[in-house]
PDB file of C-alpha atoms in Angstrom:
ATOM      1  CA  MET A   1      -1.847 -46.096 -42.717  1.00  0.00           C
ATOM      2  CA  LYS A   2      -3.996 -43.022 -42.179  1.00  0.00           C
ATOM      3  CA  THR A   3      -5.931 -44.658 -39.339  1.00  0.00           C
ATOM      4  CA  LEU A   4      -2.677 -45.790 -37.716  1.00  0.00           C
ATOM      5  CA  LEU A   5      -1.386 -42.208 -37.782  1.00  0.00           C
ATOM      6  CA  ILE A   6      -4.650 -40.886 -36.276  1.00  0.00           C
ATOM      7  CA  LEU A   7      -4.534 -43.595 -33.602  1.00  0.00           C
ATOM      8  CA  CYS A   8      -0.932 -42.661 -32.702  1.00  0.00           C
ATOM      9  CA  VAL A   9      -1.785 -38.952 -32.436  1.00  0.00           C
ATOM     10  CA  VAL A  10      -4.835 -39.624 -30.248  1.00  0.00           C
ATOM     11  CA  THR A  11      -2.789 -41.936 -28.004  1.00  0.00           C
ATOM     12  CA  LEU A  12       0.029 -39.381 -27.725  1.00  0.00           C
ATOM     13  CA  VAL A  13      -2.369 -36.560 -26.802  1.00  0.00           C
ATOM     14  CA  THR A  14      -4.167 -38.730 -24.238  1.00  0.00           C
ATOM     15  CA  CYS A  15      -0.907 -39.883 -22.612  1.00  0.00           C
ATOM     16  CA  SER A  16       0.507 -36.376 -22.416  1.00  0.00           C
ATOM     17  CA  GLY A  17      -2.651 -35.234 -20.591  1.00  0.00           C
ATOM     18  CA  PHE A  18      -2.392 -37.999 -18.002  1.00  0.00           C
ATOM     19  CA  CYS A  19       1.365 -37.748 -17.551  1.00  0.00           C
ATOM     20  CA  GLN A  20       1.474 -34.129 -16.458  1.00  0.00           C
ATOM     21  CA  ASN A  21       2.885 -33.574 -12.992  1.00  0.00           C
ATOM     22  CA  LYS A  22      -0.008 -32.162 -10.972  1.00  0.00           C
ATOM     23  CA  LYS A  23       2.201 -31.530  -7.896  1.00  0.00           C
ATOM     24  CA  ASN A  24       3.964 -28.611  -9.592  1.00  0.00           C
ATOM     25  CA  LYS A  25       0.766 -26.593  -9.807  1.00  0.00           C
ATOM     26  CA  LYS A  26       1.486 -22.909  -9.290  1.00  0.00           C
ATOM     27  CA  LEU A  27      -0.202 -21.043  -6.473  1.00  0.00           C
ATOM     28  CA  GLU A  28      -3.294 -19.342  -7.833  1.00  0.00           C
ATOM     29  CA  ILE A  29      -3.421 -15.746  -6.626  1.00  0.00           C
ATOM     30  CA  PRO A  30      -6.393 -13.729  -7.913  1.00  0.00           C
ATOM     31  CA  LYS A  31      -5.404 -10.702  -9.997  1.00  0.00           C
ATOM     32  CA  LYS A  32      -5.602  -7.329  -8.228  1.00  0.00           C
ATOM     33  CA  THR A  33      -5.260  -8.964  -4.788  1.00  0.00           C
ATOM     34  CA  ASN A  34      -3.914  -6.273  -2.458  1.00  0.00           C
ATOM     35  CA  THR A  35      -4.052  -7.830   1.011  1.00  0.00           C
ATOM     36  CA  ILE A  36      -2.453 -10.982   2.363  1.00  0.00           C
ATOM     37  CA  GLU A  37      -3.881 -12.565   5.504  1.00  0.00           C
ATOM     38  CA  LEU A  38      -1.775 -15.066   7.426  1.00  0.00           C
ATOM     39  CA  ILE A  39      -3.335 -17.398   9.969  1.00  0.00           C
ATOM     40  CA  THR A  40      -0.529 -18.071  12.446  1.00  0.00           C
ATOM     41  CA  SER A  41       0.199 -20.314  15.404  1.00  0.00           C
ATOM     42  CA  TYR A  42       1.241 -17.447  17.692  1.00  0.00           C
ATOM     43  CA  LYS A  43      -0.401 -17.526  21.125  1.00  0.00           C
ATOM     44  CA  THR A  44      -0.849 -13.772  21.607  1.00  0.00           C
ATOM     45  CA  PRO A  45      -0.845 -10.633  19.435  1.00  0.00           C
ATOM     46  CA  LYS A  46       2.136  -9.336  21.433  1.00  0.00           C
ATOM     47  CA  GLU A  47       4.167 -12.453  20.552  1.00  0.00           C
ATOM     48  CA  ALA A  48       3.276 -11.984  16.869  1.00  0.00           C
ATOM     49  CA  LEU A  49       4.255  -8.302  17.024  1.00  0.00           C
ATOM     50  CA  ASN A  50       7.664  -9.112  18.524  1.00  0.00           C
ATOM     51  CA  GLU A  51       8.334 -11.893  15.994  1.00  0.00           C
ATOM     52  CA  ILE A  52       7.404  -9.698  13.022  1.00  0.00           C
ATOM     53  CA  VAL A  53       9.766  -6.981  14.241  1.00  0.00           C
ATOM     54  CA  LYS A  54      12.544  -9.605  14.470  1.00  0.00           C
ATOM     55  CA  VAL A  55      11.834 -10.785  10.907  1.00  0.00           C
ATOM     56  CA  LEU A  56      11.865  -7.215   9.606  1.00  0.00           C
ATOM     57  CA  LEU A  57      15.179  -6.434  11.288  1.00  0.00           C
ATOM     58  CA  GLN A  58      16.709  -9.668   9.943  1.00  0.00           C
ATOM     59  CA  GLU A  59      15.686  -8.566   6.443  1.00  0.00           C
ATOM     60  CA  GLY A  60      17.267  -5.130   6.976  1.00  0.00           C
ATOM     61  CA  ILE A  61      13.930  -3.314   7.108  1.00  0.00           C
ATOM     62  CA  GLU A  62      13.490  -0.682   9.800  1.00  0.00           C
ATOM     63  CA  PRO A  63      10.042  -0.437  11.409  1.00  0.00           C
ATOM     64  CA  GLU A  64       8.888   3.187  11.181  1.00  0.00           C
ATOM     65  CA  LYS A  65       5.999   2.920  13.637  1.00  0.00           C
ATOM     66  CA  ILE A  66       5.147   0.163  16.112  1.00  0.00           C
ATOM     67  CA  ASP A  67       1.857   0.454  17.978  1.00  0.00           C
ATOM     68  CA  SER A  68       1.934  -2.174  20.720  1.00  0.00           C
ATOM     69  CA  SER A  69      -1.597  -1.388  21.919  1.00  0.00           C
ATOM     70  CA  ALA A  70      -3.310  -1.646  18.496  1.00  0.00           C
ATOM     71  CA  TYR A  71      -0.814  -4.293  17.266  1.00  0.00           C
ATOM     72  CA  PHE A  72       0.133  -2.403  14.129  1.00  0.00           C
ATOM     73  CA  ILE A  73       3.522  -2.076  12.401  1.00  0.00           C
ATOM     74  CA  THR A  74       4.453   0.278   9.561  1.00  0.00           C
ATOM     75  CA  THR A  75       7.845  -0.157   7.928  1.00  0.00           C
ATOM     76  CA  GLY A  76      10.095   2.589   6.754  1.00  0.00           C
ATOM     77  CA  THR A  77      10.678   3.013   3.036  1.00  0.00           C
ATOM     78  CA  HIS A  78      12.595   0.080   1.594  1.00  0.00           C
ATOM     79  CA  GLY A  79      13.988   0.253  -1.944  1.00  0.00           C
ATOM     80  CA  ILE A  80      13.603  -2.642  -4.374  1.00  0.00           C
ATOM     81  CA  GLU A  81      15.199  -1.907  -7.774  1.00  0.00           C
ATOM     82  CA  SER A  82      13.093   0.916  -9.265  1.00  0.00           C
ATOM     83  CA  THR A  83      10.568   1.233  -6.415  1.00  0.00           C
ATOM     84  CA  ASP A  84      10.343   2.296  -2.786  1.00  0.00           C
ATOM     85  CA  ASN A  85       7.985   0.192  -0.667  1.00  0.00           C
ATOM     86  CA  LYS A  86       6.217   0.569   2.681  1.00  0.00           C
ATOM     87  CA  LEU A  87       4.423  -2.325   4.342  1.00  0.00           C
ATOM     88  CA  MET A  88       1.738  -2.358   7.018  1.00  0.00           C
ATOM     89  CA  PHE A  89       1.180  -5.328   9.324  1.00  0.00           C
ATOM     90  CA  VAL A  90      -2.045  -5.481  11.338  1.00  0.00           C
ATOM     91  CA  ILE A  91      -2.247  -8.224  13.980  1.00  0.00           C
ATOM     92  CA  PHE A  92      -5.651  -9.332  15.266  1.00  0.00           C
ATOM     93  CA  GLU A  93      -7.472 -12.254  16.836  1.00  0.00           C
ATOM     94  CA  LYS A  94      -9.689 -14.279  14.522  1.00  0.00           C
ATOM     95  CA  SER A  95     -11.691 -17.197  15.928  1.00  0.00           C
ATOM     96  CA  ASP A  96      -9.194 -18.226  18.624  1.00  0.00           C
ATOM     97  CA  THR A  97      -6.143 -17.756  16.381  1.00  0.00           C
ATOM     98  CA  ILE A  98      -3.814 -14.868  15.684  1.00  0.00           C
ATOM     99  CA  ALA A  99      -3.987 -13.481  12.147  1.00  0.00           C
ATOM    100  CA  ILE A 100      -1.786 -10.953  10.389  1.00  0.00           C
ATOM    101  CA  ARG A 101      -2.912  -8.747   7.503  1.00  0.00           C
ATOM    102  CA  ILE A 102      -0.184  -7.415   5.245  1.00  0.00           C
ATOM    103  CA  THR A 103      -0.812  -4.478   2.912  1.00  0.00           C
ATOM    104  CA  GLY A 104       1.515  -1.991   1.352  1.00  0.00           C
ATOM    105  CA  LYS A 105       2.173   0.857  -0.993  1.00  0.00           C
ATOM    106  CA  PHE A 106       4.950   1.710  -3.389  1.00  0.00           C
ATOM    107  CA  VAL A 107       6.246   4.629  -5.399  1.00  0.00           C
ATOM    108  CA  MET A 108       8.294   4.425  -8.585  1.00  0.00           C
ATOM    109  CA  ASN A 109      11.548   6.355  -8.550  1.00  0.00           C
ATOM    110  CA  ILE A 110      10.651   8.482 -11.562  1.00  0.00           C
ATOM    111  CA  GLU A 111      10.927  12.234 -12.021  1.00  0.00           C
ATOM    112  CA  ILE A 112       9.869  14.099 -15.142  1.00  0.00           C
ATOM    113  CA  THR A 113      10.890  17.714 -15.727  1.00  0.00           C
ATOM    114  CA  ILE A 114       9.043  19.742 -18.336  1.00  0.00           C
ATOM    115  CA  GLY A 115       9.817  23.438 -18.632  1.00  0.00           C
ATOM    116  CA  GLY A 116      11.250  23.722 -15.149  1.00  0.00           C
ATOM    117  CA  VAL A 117       8.328  21.892 -13.517  1.00  0.00           C
ATOM    118  CA  THR A 118       9.258  18.558 -11.958  1.00  0.00           C
ATOM    119  CA  GLY A 119       6.670  15.837 -11.548  1.00  0.00           C
ATOM    120  CA  LYS A 120       7.132  12.800  -9.335  1.00  0.00           C
ATOM    121  CA  SER A 121       5.063   9.640  -9.216  1.00  0.00           C
ATOM    122  CA  SER A 122       2.696   9.193  -6.279  1.00  0.00           C
ATOM    123  CA  TRP A 123       2.176   6.281  -3.902  1.00  0.00           C
ATOM    124  CA  ASN A 124       0.242   3.304  -5.296  1.00  0.00           C
ATOM    125  CA  LYS A 125      -1.352   0.404  -3.442  1.00  0.00           C
ATOM    126  CA  ILE A 126       0.626  -2.831  -3.823  1.00  0.00           C
ATOM    127  CA  SER A 127      -1.469  -5.394  -5.683  1.00  0.00           C
ATOM    128  CA  TYR A 128      -0.930  -8.578  -7.667  1.00  0.00           C
ATOM    129  CA  GLN A 129      -0.761  -7.298 -11.226  1.00  0.00           C
ATOM    130  CA  GLY A 130       1.709  -6.516 -13.947  1.00  0.00           C
ATOM    131  CA  ILE A 131       4.205  -8.717 -15.684  1.00  0.00           C
ATOM    132  CA  LYS A 132       7.292 -10.205 -14.100  1.00  0.00           C
ATOM    133  CA  GLY A 133       9.904  -7.488 -13.583  1.00  0.00           C
ATOM    134  CA  SER A 134       7.417  -4.597 -13.620  1.00  0.00           C
ATOM    135  CA  PRO A 135       7.315  -2.202 -10.637  1.00  0.00           C
ATOM    136  CA  TYR A 136       3.893  -3.574  -9.633  1.00  0.00           C
ATOM    137  CA  ARG A 137       5.140  -7.174  -9.629  1.00  0.00           C
ATOM    138  CA  LEU A 138       8.430  -6.308  -7.864  1.00  0.00           C
ATOM    139  CA  SER A 139       6.465  -4.641  -5.073  1.00  0.00           C
ATOM    140  CA  TRP A 140       4.035  -7.575  -4.836  1.00  0.00           C
ATOM    141  CA  ASP A 141       6.911 -10.079  -4.699  1.00  0.00           C
ATOM    142  CA  PHE A 142       8.532  -8.039  -1.916  1.00  0.00           C
ATOM    143  CA  MET A 143       5.294  -8.059   0.120  1.00  0.00           C
ATOM    144  CA  HIS A 144       4.533 -11.711  -0.686  1.00  0.00           C
ATOM    145  CA  LYS A 145       7.922 -12.950   0.537  1.00  0.00           C
ATOM    146  CA  PHE A 146       6.728 -12.363   4.109  1.00  0.00           C
ATOM    147  CA  THR A 147       4.330 -15.314   3.678  1.00  0.00           C
ATOM    148  CA  THR A 148       7.433 -17.510   3.805  1.00  0.00           C
ATOM    149  CA  LEU A 149       9.341 -15.513   6.430  1.00  0.00           C
ATOM    150  CA  ILE A 150       6.489 -15.393   8.978  1.00  0.00           C
ATOM    151  CA  PRO A 151       5.450 -18.872  10.169  1.00  0.00           C
ATOM    152  CA  ASN A 152       1.815 -19.503   9.236  1.00  0.00           C
ATOM    153  CA  LYS A 153      -0.769 -22.253   8.904  1.00  0.00           C
ATOM    154  CA  LYS A 154      -2.781 -20.706   6.097  1.00  0.00           C
ATOM    155  CA  VAL A 155      -2.560 -17.826   3.605  1.00  0.00           C
ATOM    156  CA  ASN A 156      -5.640 -15.970   2.350  1.00  0.00           C
ATOM    157  CA  TYR A 157      -5.571 -13.477  -0.529  1.00  0.00           C
ATOM    158  CA  ILE A 158      -8.048 -10.603  -0.262  1.00  0.00           C
ATOM    159  CA  THR A 159      -9.056  -7.935  -2.782  1.00  0.00           C
ATOM    160  CA  GLN A 160     -10.333  -4.771  -1.081  1.00  0.00           C
TER     161      GLN A 160
END
């Protein structure tokens, strides 16, 4: 009876290991990643610049600065729940393809007043850290959503 129970447990554990759905594997993003690089199918940097501006406007995000000679876009401040976010898009050629680097910064909407002196939080670099729902993760999710909005062939995560 004891050996039958042990045999059943071993069989159950073995089957559960083999029966897991490997297709639903989550995307592994290294912690503290702060730059996303998209390898795109755009033909020229100018085409990529124009398409990114269209995507930003469709999302209700106003570009603050567009440099069409250096292929650089900075967005205006865009509020997500308890944070304000700014994104930077740098477009460049990389081995016969057009790549886009996305970085950003955020500030928490917090003010503390002690004895008549008001302190505000400062700008932080957006990076992949924090728990779901935290200001760090909300800002990362906002920046990361552009990997689905901008057509790309490959996504690279970079820690700088």
